[in-house]
C-alpha cells in the first residue's frame, strides 16, 4: 500500500509541473561572402652583396675541394695509412703498410715516419716507398715499405707521419 501511495504522489507532482516554451530568434540568412582572389607576387630572391675580399684567392683540386695547405692537401683528404707493421729482420728494422688512395688519379709524393720516446726525442725515421722505388700511389690500396734508420728497437715507440714532398697528381 505504501508503494501505491508513493506512486500516486509522484504522478501528481509530475502532473503539476509547468512547461514554458521560449521562442529563439535565429539571425537572418546571409549570403556567403564572395571570395576575392588577390594575386600575390611570386617571391624573388633578395640580392646578396659581398664586400670585396682582399688578399690571395685559393685554388681547388680536380674534385673542387679548396687547397688550403698545398704541402699536405692530398695526404689529408685522399690518403689513409693502415696495416702498419714494424718488425726486425736480419738486424734491420723494416716497415710494411698499406696506403689507400681515394683520389681518382695516381699521386706522387713523399711520406716519412719518425719514432719518438716518451720524452719526445727522435730515435729513428724512415721514408716510405713502393715497389718501383719512389712513392707512387695508384687509386685504391698500395703496399708500401720502409727501412728504418735507427740503432735501437723502435717497435713500441710512438711515431709520427709527415709529408716530406707534397703529393700531387701524376701528369
XYZ file of C-alpha atoms in Angstrom:
171
model
C 0.000 0.000 0.000
C 2.807 2.333 0.735
C 4.141 1.745 -2.707
C 0.834 2.683 -4.268
C 0.652 5.856 -2.237
C 4.220 6.872 -3.203
C 3.409 6.229 -6.875
C 0.245 8.369 -6.695
C 2.160 11.265 -5.078
C 4.870 11.051 -7.725
C 2.294 11.174 -10.540
C 0.519 14.152 -9.021
C 3.743 16.132 -8.598
C 4.793 15.381 -12.185
C 1.412 16.490 -13.491
C 1.622 19.789 -11.597
C 4.818 20.992 -13.227
C 4.571 23.656 -15.849
C 6.490 23.798 -19.063
C 7.317 27.016 -20.821
C 8.259 27.401 -24.413
C 10.574 30.211 -25.449
C 10.925 31.396 -28.986
C 14.575 31.732 -30.083
C 15.120 34.067 -32.974
C 17.726 32.982 -35.461
C 19.712 35.588 -37.360
C 18.610 36.255 -40.885
C 20.164 34.159 -43.573
C 23.047 35.979 -45.236
C 24.670 35.016 -48.442
C 28.191 33.597 -48.289
C 30.779 36.289 -48.934
C 32.281 36.262 -52.390
C 35.884 35.092 -52.472
C 38.150 37.790 -53.742
C 41.325 36.450 -55.256
C 44.182 38.830 -54.874
C 47.230 37.544 -56.685
C 50.401 37.686 -54.637
C 53.636 38.364 -56.409
C 55.966 35.398 -56.703
C 58.851 35.616 -54.270
C 62.068 36.857 -55.754
C 65.396 36.105 -54.130
C 66.953 39.025 -52.396
C 70.268 40.005 -53.871
C 73.206 39.290 -51.606
C 76.014 41.759 -51.676
C 79.522 40.938 -50.500
C 82.152 43.471 -49.778
C 85.269 42.963 -51.866
C 87.644 40.453 -50.297
C 91.245 41.454 -50.216
C 94.116 39.013 -50.282
C 95.055 35.960 -52.245
C 92.500 33.623 -53.740
C 92.663 29.891 -53.299
C 92.861 27.110 -55.803
C 90.901 23.878 -55.841
C 91.794 20.313 -56.685
C 90.040 18.456 -59.552
C 87.263 17.391 -57.140
C 86.522 21.002 -56.178
C 87.991 20.917 -52.660
C 89.864 24.106 -51.754
C 93.593 23.626 -51.348
C 94.334 25.400 -48.066
C 97.738 23.802 -47.427
C 99.447 22.683 -50.666
C 102.031 20.641 -48.712
C 99.520 18.282 -47.052
C 96.260 18.697 -49.024
C 96.213 15.365 -50.891
C 97.549 13.482 -47.850
C 94.874 14.950 -45.561
C 91.908 14.376 -47.889
C 92.719 11.350 -50.026
C 95.306 9.113 -48.325
C 94.966 6.810 -45.331
C 97.589 4.508 -43.817
C 96.570 1.118 -42.418
C 98.043 -2.286 -41.559
C 101.273 -0.692 -40.336
C 103.718 -3.383 -39.196
C 107.145 -2.642 -37.719
C 109.458 -5.652 -37.427
C 113.118 -6.623 -37.316
C 114.718 -8.936 -39.872
C 118.438 -9.763 -40.233
C 119.408 -6.932 -37.881
C 117.364 -4.310 -39.760
C 114.133 -2.600 -38.720
C 111.558 -2.720 -41.527
C 108.021 -1.450 -42.042
C 105.212 -2.788 -44.201
C 101.963 -0.844 -44.569
C 99.018 -0.193 -46.848
C 98.212 3.290 -48.107
C 94.754 3.722 -49.620
C 94.433 6.412 -52.291
C 90.808 7.549 -52.783
C 91.761 10.149 -55.405
C 90.824 9.193 -58.972
C 94.398 9.661 -60.268
C 97.840 8.437 -59.272
C 99.509 10.567 -56.581
C 103.267 11.068 -56.255
C 104.951 12.485 -53.161
C 106.969 11.662 -50.067
C 105.933 10.355 -46.650
C 108.186 9.861 -43.607
C 107.620 8.039 -40.334
C 109.568 9.215 -37.266
C 109.831 7.361 -33.952
C 109.919 9.180 -30.578
C 110.354 8.058 -26.985
C 108.242 9.313 -24.051
C 110.368 12.444 -23.637
C 109.894 13.408 -27.302
C 113.407 12.545 -28.502
C 113.562 11.077 -32.016
C 115.250 7.647 -32.230
C 114.683 6.745 -35.863
C 112.954 7.585 -39.115
C 112.163 6.066 -42.485
C 110.816 7.196 -45.847
C 108.082 5.097 -47.458
C 108.421 3.740 -50.988
C 106.506 1.438 -53.302
C 107.955 -1.487 -55.275
C 109.144 0.903 -58.022
C 111.462 2.741 -55.616
C 109.576 6.033 -55.225
C 106.250 6.649 -53.514
C 103.792 6.371 -56.417
C 100.255 5.668 -55.163
C 97.668 4.378 -57.618
C 93.938 4.662 -56.902
C 92.964 2.042 -54.351
C 95.206 0.125 -51.963
C 99.004 0.286 -52.336
C 101.581 -1.786 -50.420
C 104.404 0.416 -49.154
C 107.704 -0.353 -47.452
C 110.309 1.481 -45.383
C 113.788 0.779 -43.956
C 114.076 2.447 -40.555
C 117.347 4.243 -39.844
C 117.890 3.533 -36.135
C 120.218 1.808 -33.712
C 117.565 0.991 -31.073
C 114.358 -1.026 -31.011
C 111.553 1.345 -32.109
C 108.726 -1.209 -32.283
C 106.992 0.063 -29.129
C 107.720 3.778 -29.577
C 105.287 6.488 -30.585
C 105.526 7.564 -34.195
C 104.501 10.460 -36.390
C 103.793 10.558 -40.132
C 104.892 13.681 -42.002
C 104.761 14.677 -45.651
C 108.280 15.332 -46.985
C 107.336 16.020 -50.618
C 103.846 17.381 -51.328
C 101.602 14.821 -53.007
C 100.454 15.842 -56.463
C 98.519 14.078 -59.221
C 100.737 12.438 -61.818
C 100.506 14.103 -65.220
